[in-house]
């Protein structure tokens, strides 16, 4: 995905979508507040070369990959807290398997969906302590990464538009937008 920041920030971009065979509805949607982006899929095998070319073409200060944030989801936070507290794998696994694998599942939703969770929570002090701590950490950012293909191209330096975060590998081929 390439996101292009246009030099004009009006509601109608200075671009003819027909000329470039772009998805027309993205440009005519009156409900859209921000400028549309372009989704261009490149094979993973050569993606780094494409990003490198874009950085060379527009300038390294104007091109950045996009940061992603991983958060502690219900199942994972139970496993992480259990490991930190030193509980045996089987104990933690038994609790985490009670959390339904549905997308967007939270501990609160899991307690409603799985009757065994409130039961073991009330019956076992160690389970209660683990889940109480997990509830405090659920949703907290766990790690930062780079979007697989997301790139921002700005008309001037990226820092004119967004803060930056450089990972330990350094700023290549652009920077990582935070």
Coordinates of N, CA and C in Angstrom, one line a residue:
X1 N 0.9 -1.2 0.0 CA 0.0 0.0 0.0 C 0.9 1.2 0.0
X2 N 0.7 2.1 -0.9 CA 1.4 3.4 -0.9 C 0.4 4.5 -0.6
X3 N 0.8 5.3 0.4 CA -0.1 6.4 0.7 C 0.6 7.7 0.3
X4 N -0.1 8.5 -0.6 CA 0.5 9.7 -1.1 C -0.1 10.9 -0.5
X5 N 0.7 11.7 0.1 CA 0.2 13.0 0.6 C 0.2 14.0 -0.5
X6 N -0.9 14.6 -0.9 CA -1.0 15.5 -2.0 C -0.5 16.9 -1.5
X7 N 0.0 17.6 -2.5 CA 0.5 19.0 -2.2 C -0.7 19.9 -1.8
X8 N -1.8 19.6 -2.4 CA -3.0 20.4 -2.0 C -3.8 19.5 -1.1
X9 N -4.3 20.0 0.0 CA -5.0 19.2 1.0 C -6.5 19.5 0.9
X10 N -7.0 19.9 -0.3 CA -8.4 20.2 -0.4 C -9.2 18.8 -0.6
X11 N -10.5 18.9 -0.6 CA -11.3 17.7 -0.7 C -11.3 17.1 -2.1
X12 N -10.9 17.8 -3.1 CA -10.8 17.2 -4.4 C -9.3 17.2 -4.8
X13 N -8.7 16.1 -4.9 CA -7.3 16.1 -5.3 C -7.0 16.5 -6.7
X14 N -5.8 17.1 -6.9 CA -5.5 17.5 -8.3 C -5.0 16.3 -9.1
X15 N -5.9 15.4 -9.2 CA -5.6 14.1 -9.9 C -6.8 13.6 -10.6
X16 N -6.6 13.2 -11.8 CA -7.7 12.6 -12.6 C -7.7 11.1 -12.4
X17 N -8.6 10.5 -11.6 CA -8.6 9.1 -11.4 C -8.7 8.2 -12.6
X18 N -9.4 8.8 -13.6 CA -9.6 8.0 -14.9 C -8.3 7.9 -15.7
X19 N -7.5 9.0 -15.6 CA -6.2 8.9 -16.3 C -5.3 7.8 -15.8
X20 N -5.3 7.5 -14.5 CA -4.5 6.5 -13.9 C -5.2 5.2 -13.6
X21 N -6.4 5.1 -14.1 CA -7.2 3.9 -13.8 C -7.3 3.5 -12.4
X22 N -7.7 4.6 -11.6 CA -7.8 4.4 -10.1 C -9.2 4.1 -9.7
X23 N -9.4 3.5 -8.6 CA -10.8 3.2 -8.1 C -11.5 4.5 -7.9
X24 N -12.5 4.8 -8.7 CA -13.1 6.1 -8.8 C -13.9 6.4 -7.5
X25 N -14.6 5.5 -6.9 CA -15.4 5.8 -5.7 C -14.5 6.3 -4.5
X26 N -13.3 6.0 -4.5 CA -12.4 6.5 -3.4 C -12.3 8.0 -3.5
X27 N -12.4 8.6 -4.7 CA -12.2 10.0 -4.9 C -13.5 10.8 -4.8
X28 N -14.6 10.1 -5.0 CA -15.9 10.8 -5.1 C -16.8 10.7 -3.8
X29 N -16.3 9.9 -2.9 CA -17.1 9.7 -1.6 C -17.1 11.0 -0.8
X30 N -18.3 11.6 -0.7 CA -18.5 12.9 0.0 C -18.3 12.7 1.5
X31 N -18.4 11.5 2.0 CA -18.3 11.3 3.4 C -16.8 11.1 3.9
X32 N -15.9 11.0 2.9 CA -14.5 10.8 3.2 C -13.9 12.1 3.7
X33 N -13.3 12.1 4.8 CA -12.7 13.3 5.4 C -11.3 13.5 4.9
X34 N -10.5 12.4 4.9 CA -9.1 12.5 4.5 C -8.9 12.2 3.0
X35 N -7.8 12.5 2.5 CA -7.5 12.2 1.1 C -7.4 10.6 1.0
X36 N -7.8 10.1 -0.2 CA -7.8 8.7 -0.4 C -6.3 8.2 -0.5
X37 N -6.1 7.0 -0.2 CA -4.8 6.4 -0.4 C -4.8 5.4 -1.6
X38 N -3.7 5.0 -2.0 CA -3.6 4.1 -3.2 C -3.1 2.7 -2.6
X39 N -3.8 1.7 -2.9 CA -3.4 0.4 -2.5 C -2.7 -0.3 -3.7
X40 N -1.5 -0.5 -3.6 CA -0.7 -1.2 -4.7 C 0.0 -2.3 -4.0
X41 N -0.3 -3.5 -4.5 CA 0.3 -4.7 -3.9 C 1.5 -5.1 -4.7
X42 N 2.6 -5.3 -4.0 CA 3.9 -5.8 -4.5 C 4.2 -7.1 -3.9
X43 N 4.8 -8.0 -4.7 CA 5.3 -9.3 -4.2 C 6.3 -9.1 -3.1
X44 N 6.2 -9.9 -2.0 CA 7.1 -9.7 -0.9 C 8.6 -9.8 -1.3
X45 N 8.8 -10.7 -2.3 CA 10.2 -11.0 -2.7 C 10.9 -9.7 -3.1
X46 N 10.2 -8.8 -3.8 CA 10.9 -7.5 -4.3 C 10.4 -6.3 -3.6
X47 N 9.6 -6.4 -2.6 CA 9.0 -5.2 -1.9 C 10.0 -4.3 -1.4
X48 N 11.1 -4.8 -0.8 CA 12.1 -3.9 -0.3 C 12.8 -3.0 -1.4
X49 N 12.9 -3.6 -2.6 CA 13.4 -2.9 -3.7 C 12.5 -1.8 -4.2
X50 N 11.2 -2.0 -4.1 CA 10.2 -1.0 -4.5 C 10.3 0.1 -3.5
X51 N 10.3 -0.2 -2.2 CA 10.4 0.8 -1.1 C 11.7 1.6 -1.3
X52 N 12.8 0.9 -1.5 CA 14.1 1.6 -1.7 C 14.0 2.6 -2.9
X53 N 13.4 2.2 -4.0 CA 13.2 3.0 -5.2 C 12.4 4.3 -4.8
X54 N 11.3 4.1 -4.1 CA 10.4 5.2 -3.7 C 11.2 6.2 -2.8
X55 N 12.0 5.6 -1.9 CA 12.8 6.5 -1.0 C 13.8 7.3 -1.8
X56 N 14.5 6.6 -2.8 CA 15.4 7.3 -3.7 C 14.7 8.4 -4.5
X57 N 13.6 8.0 -5.0 CA 12.8 8.9 -5.9 C 12.3 10.2 -5.2
X58 N 11.7 10.0 -4.1 CA 11.1 11.1 -3.4 C 11.9 11.7 -2.2
X59 N 13.0 11.0 -1.9 CA 13.9 11.5 -0.8 C 13.6 10.8 0.5
X60 N 14.7 10.3 1.1 CA 14.6 9.5 2.3 C 13.8 10.3 3.4
X61 N 13.9 11.6 3.5 CA 13.2 12.4 4.5 C 11.8 12.5 4.2
X62 N 11.3 12.1 3.0 CA 9.9 12.2 2.7 C 9.2 10.9 2.6
X63 N 9.9 9.8 2.8 CA 9.3 8.5 2.7 C 9.5 7.7 4.0
X64 N 8.5 7.0 4.4 CA 8.6 6.3 5.7 C 7.7 5.0 5.6
X65 N 8.1 4.0 6.2 CA 7.3 2.8 6.5 C 6.4 3.2 7.7
X66 N 5.3 2.4 7.8 CA 4.3 2.7 8.8 C 4.5 1.7 10.0
X67 N 4.4 2.3 11.2 CA 4.6 1.5 12.4 C 3.3 0.8 12.7
X68 N 3.4 -0.4 13.3 CA 2.2 -1.1 13.8 C 2.5 -1.4 15.3
X69 N 1.4 -1.5 16.1 CA 1.5 -1.7 17.5 C 0.7 -3.0 17.8
X70 N 1.4 -3.9 18.4 CA 0.7 -5.1 18.9 C 0.3 -4.9 20.4
X71 N -0.9 -5.3 20.7 CA -1.4 -5.1 22.0 C -1.6 -6.5 22.7
X72 N -1.7 -6.4 24.0 CA -1.9 -7.7 24.8 C -3.4 -8.0 24.7
X73 N -3.7 -9.0 23.9 CA -5.1 -9.5 23.8 C -5.4 -10.5 24.9
X74 N -6.7 -10.9 25.1 CA -7.1 -11.6 26.2 C -6.3 -12.9 26.4
X75 N -6.3 -13.8 25.4 CA -5.6 -15.1 25.6 C -4.1 -14.9 25.9
X76 N -3.5 -14.0 25.1 CA -2.0 -13.7 25.2 C -1.7 -13.1 26.6
X77 N -2.5 -12.2 27.1 CA -2.2 -11.6 28.3 C -2.3 -12.6 29.5
X78 N -3.2 -13.5 29.4 CA -3.2 -14.6 30.4 C -2.0 -15.4 30.4
X79 N -1.5 -15.8 29.2 CA -0.3 -16.6 29.0 C 0.9 -15.8 29.5
X80 N 1.0 -14.5 29.2 CA 2.2 -13.7 29.6 C 2.2 -13.5 31.1
X81 N 1.1 -13.2 31.7 CA 1.0 -12.9 33.1 C 1.3 -14.2 33.8
X82 N 0.8 -15.3 33.4 CA 1.0 -16.6 34.0 C 2.5 -17.0 34.0
X83 N 3.1 -16.7 32.8 CA 4.6 -17.0 32.7 C 5.4 -16.2 33.7
X84 N 5.1 -14.9 33.7 CA 5.8 -13.9 34.6 C 5.6 -14.3 36.1
X85 N 4.4 -14.8 36.4 CA 4.1 -15.2 37.8 C 4.7 -16.5 38.2
X86 N 5.3 -17.2 37.2 CA 5.9 -18.5 37.4 C 5.0 -19.7 37.5
X87 N 3.8 -19.5 37.0 CA 2.8 -20.7 37.1 C 3.2 -21.7 36.0
X88 N 2.9 -23.0 36.3 CA 3.2 -24.1 35.4 C 2.4 -23.9 34.1
X89 N 3.0 -24.3 33.0 CA 2.4 -24.2 31.7 C 1.0 -24.7 31.7
X90 N 0.8 -25.9 32.2 CA -0.5 -26.6 32.2 C -1.6 -25.7 32.9
X91 N -1.2 -25.1 34.0 CA -2.2 -24.3 34.8 C -2.6 -23.1 33.9
X92 N -1.7 -22.4 33.3 CA -2.0 -21.2 32.5 C -2.7 -21.6 31.2
X93 N -2.3 -22.7 30.6 CA -2.9 -23.2 29.4 C -4.4 -23.5 29.6
X94 N -4.7 -24.1 30.7 CA -6.1 -24.5 31.1 C -7.0 -23.2 31.1
X95 N -6.4 -22.2 31.7 CA -7.2 -20.9 31.8 C -7.3 -20.2 30.5
X96 N -6.2 -20.1 29.7 CA -6.2 -19.4 28.4 C -7.1 -20.1 27.4
X97 N -7.2 -21.4 27.5 CA -8.1 -22.2 26.6 C -9.6 -21.9 26.8
X98 N -9.9 -21.4 27.9 CA -11.3 -21.0 28.2 C -11.7 -19.8 27.5
X99 N -10.8 -19.0 27.1 CA -11.0 -17.7 26.3 C -11.4 -18.1 24.9
X100 N -12.6 -17.8 24.4 CA -12.9 -18.1 23.0 C -12.0 -17.4 22.0
X101 N -11.7 -18.1 20.9 CA -10.7 -17.6 20.0 C -11.3 -16.5 19.0
X102 N -12.4 -16.0 19.3 CA -13.1 -15.0 18.4 C -12.3 -13.7 18.3
X103 N -12.3 -13.1 17.1 CA -11.6 -11.8 16.9 C -12.2 -10.8 17.8
X104 N -11.3 -9.9 18.4 CA -11.8 -8.9 19.3 C -12.3 -9.3 20.6
X105 N -11.9 -10.6 21.0 CA -12.3 -11.1 22.3 C -11.6 -10.4 23.4
X106 N -12.3 -10.0 24.4 CA -11.7 -9.4 25.6 C -12.0 -10.3 26.8
X107 N -11.3 -10.0 27.9 CA -11.5 -10.8 29.1 C -13.0 -10.6 29.6
X108 N -13.5 -9.4 29.5 CA -14.9 -9.2 29.9 C -15.9 -10.0 29.1
X109 N -15.7 -10.0 27.8 CA -16.5 -10.8 26.9 C -16.3 -12.3 27.2
X110 N -15.1 -12.7 27.4 CA -14.9 -14.1 27.7 C -15.6 -14.6 29.0
X111 N -15.6 -13.7 30.0 CA -16.3 -14.1 31.2 C -17.8 -14.2 31.0
X112 N -18.4 -13.5 30.0 CA -19.8 -13.6 29.7 C -20.0 -14.9 28.8
X113 N -19.1 -15.2 27.9 CA -19.3 -16.3 27.0 C -19.0 -17.6 27.5
X114 N -18.1 -17.7 28.5 CA -17.6 -19.0 29.0 C -17.9 -19.1 30.5
X115 N -19.0 -19.8 30.9 CA -19.4 -19.9 32.3 C -18.3 -20.5 33.3
X116 N -17.3 -21.2 32.7 CA -16.3 -21.8 33.6 C -15.3 -20.7 34.1
X117 N -15.1 -19.7 33.3 CA -14.2 -18.6 33.7 C -14.6 -18.0 35.1
X118 N -15.8 -17.5 35.2 CA -16.2 -16.9 36.5 C -16.1 -17.9 37.6
X119 N -16.4 -19.2 37.3 CA -16.4 -20.2 38.3 C -15.0 -20.4 38.9
X120 N -14.0 -20.6 38.0 CA -12.6 -20.9 38.5 C -12.0 -19.6 39.1
X121 N -12.5 -18.4 38.6 CA -12.0 -17.1 39.1 C -12.4 -17.0 40.6
X122 N -13.6 -17.4 40.9 CA -14.1 -17.3 42.3 C -13.6 -18.4 43.2
X123 N -13.3 -19.6 42.6 CA -12.9 -20.8 43.4 C -11.4 -20.9 43.7
X124 N -10.6 -20.2 42.9 CA -9.1 -20.4 43.0 C -8.4 -19.0 43.1
X125 N -7.8 -18.8 44.2 CA -7.1 -17.5 44.5 C -6.0 -17.2 43.5
X126 N -5.3 -18.3 43.1 CA -4.2 -18.1 42.1 C -4.7 -17.6 40.7
X127 N -5.9 -18.2 40.3 CA -6.5 -17.9 39.1 C -7.0 -16.4 39.2
X128 N -7.6 -16.1 40.3 CA -8.1 -14.7 40.6 C -7.0 -13.7 40.5
X129 N -5.8 -14.0 41.1 CA -4.7 -13.0 41.0 C -4.2 -12.9 39.6
X130 N -4.1 -14.0 38.9 CA -3.6 -14.0 37.5 C -4.5 -13.1 36.6
X131 N -5.8 -13.4 36.7 CA -6.8 -12.7 35.9 C -6.9 -11.2 36.3
X132 N -6.8 -10.9 37.6 CA -6.9 -9.5 38.0 C -5.7 -8.7 37.4
X133 N -4.5 -9.3 37.4 CA -3.4 -8.7 36.8 C -3.5 -8.6 35.3
X134 N -4.0 -9.7 34.7 CA -4.3 -9.7 33.2 C -5.2 -8.6 32.8
X135 N -6.3 -8.4 33.6 CA -7.2 -7.3 33.3 C -6.6 -6.0 33.2
X136 N -5.6 -5.7 34.1 CA -4.9 -4.4 34.2 C -4.0 -4.2 32.9
X137 N -3.5 -5.3 32.4 CA -2.6 -5.3 31.3 C -3.2 -5.4 29.9
X138 N -4.4 -6.0 29.9 CA -5.1 -6.2 28.6 C -5.2 -4.9 27.8
X139 N -4.8 -5.0 26.5 CA -4.9 -3.8 25.7 C -3.7 -2.9 25.7
X140 N -2.8 -3.2 26.6 CA -1.5 -2.4 26.7 C -0.6 -2.8 25.5
X141 N 0.0 -1.8 24.9 CA 0.9 -2.1 23.8 C 2.1 -3.0 24.2
X142 N 2.3 -4.1 23.5 CA 3.3 -5.1 23.8 C 4.5 -4.9 23.0
X143 N 4.3 -4.6 21.7 CA 5.5 -4.4 20.8 C 5.2 -3.5 19.6
X144 N 6.2 -3.0 19.0 CA 6.1 -2.2 17.8 C 6.7 -3.0 16.6
X145 N 6.1 -2.8 15.5 CA 6.7 -3.4 14.3 C 6.4 -2.6 13.1
X146 N 6.8 -3.1 11.9 CA 6.6 -2.3 10.6 C 5.4 -3.0 9.9
X147 N 4.5 -2.2 9.3 CA 3.5 -2.7 8.5 C 4.2 -3.4 7.3
X148 N 3.6 -4.5 6.9 CA 4.3 -5.3 5.8 C 4.5 -4.5 4.5
X149 N 3.6 -3.6 4.2 CA 3.7 -2.9 2.9 C 3.4 -1.5 3.0
X150 N 3.0 -1.0 4.1 CA 2.5 0.4 4.2 C 3.7 1.4 4.2
X151 N 3.6 2.3 3.2 CA 4.6 3.4 3.0 C 3.9 4.7 2.9
X152 N 4.4 5.7 3.5 CA 3.9 7.1 3.4 C 4.9 7.9 2.6
X153 N 4.4 8.6 1.6 CA 5.2 9.5 0.8 C 4.6 10.9 1.0
X154 N 5.4 11.8 1.6 CA 5.0 13.1 2.0 C 5.6 14.1 0.9
X155 N 4.9 15.3 0.8 CA 5.4 16.3 -0.2 C 6.7 17.0 0.3
X156 N 6.9 17.0 1.6 CA 8.1 17.5 2.3 C 8.6 16.5 3.3
X157 N 9.4 16.9 4.2 CA 9.9 15.9 5.2 C 8.7 15.3 6.0
X158 N 8.8 14.0 6.3 CA 7.8 13.3 7.0 C 7.6 14.0 8.4
X159 N 8.6 14.5 9.0 CA 8.4 15.1 10.3 C 7.6 16.4 10.3
X160 N 7.3 16.9 9.1 CA 6.3 18.0 9.0 C 4.9 17.5 9.2
X161 N 4.7 16.2 9.1 CA 3.3 15.6 9.2 C 3.1 14.6 10.3
X162 N 4.2 13.9 10.7 CA 4.0 12.9 11.7 C 5.3 12.7 12.5
X163 N 5.2 12.3 13.8 CA 6.4 11.9 14.5 C 7.0 10.7 14.0
X164 N 8.3 10.5 14.2 CA 9.0 9.3 13.7 C 9.5 8.4 14.9
X165 N 9.6 7.2 14.5 CA 10.2 6.2 15.4 C 11.2 5.4 14.6
X166 N 12.4 5.4 14.9 CA 13.4 4.6 14.2 C 13.7 3.3 15.0
X167 N 13.6 2.2 14.3 CA 13.8 0.9 15.1 C 15.3 0.7 15.2
X168 N 15.7 -0.4 15.8 CA 17.1 -0.6 16.1 C 17.9 -0.8 14.8
X169 N 17.3 -1.2 13.7 CA 18.0 -1.5 12.5 C 18.3 -0.1 11.8
X170 N 17.7 0.9 12.3 CA 18.0 2.3 11.7 C 17.1 2.6 10.6
X171 N 17.2 3.8 10.1 CA 16.3 4.4 9.1 C 16.5 3.8 7.7
X172 N 16.0 2.6 7.4 CA 16.1 2.1 6.0 C 14.9 1.4 5.7
X173 N 14.3 1.5 4.5 CA 14.8 2.4 3.4 C 14.3 3.9 3.7
X174 N 13.4 4.1 4.5 CA 12.9 5.4 4.9 C 13.0 5.4 6.4
X175 N 12.0 5.9 7.0 CA 11.8 5.9 8.5 C 10.6 5.1 8.8
X176 N 10.3 4.9 10.1 CA 9.0 4.3 10.4 C 8.1 5.4 11.1
X177 N 7.0 5.6 10.5 CA 6.1 6.6 11.0 C 5.4 6.1 12.3
X178 N 5.4 7.0 13.2 CA 4.7 6.6 14.5 C 3.5 7.4 14.6

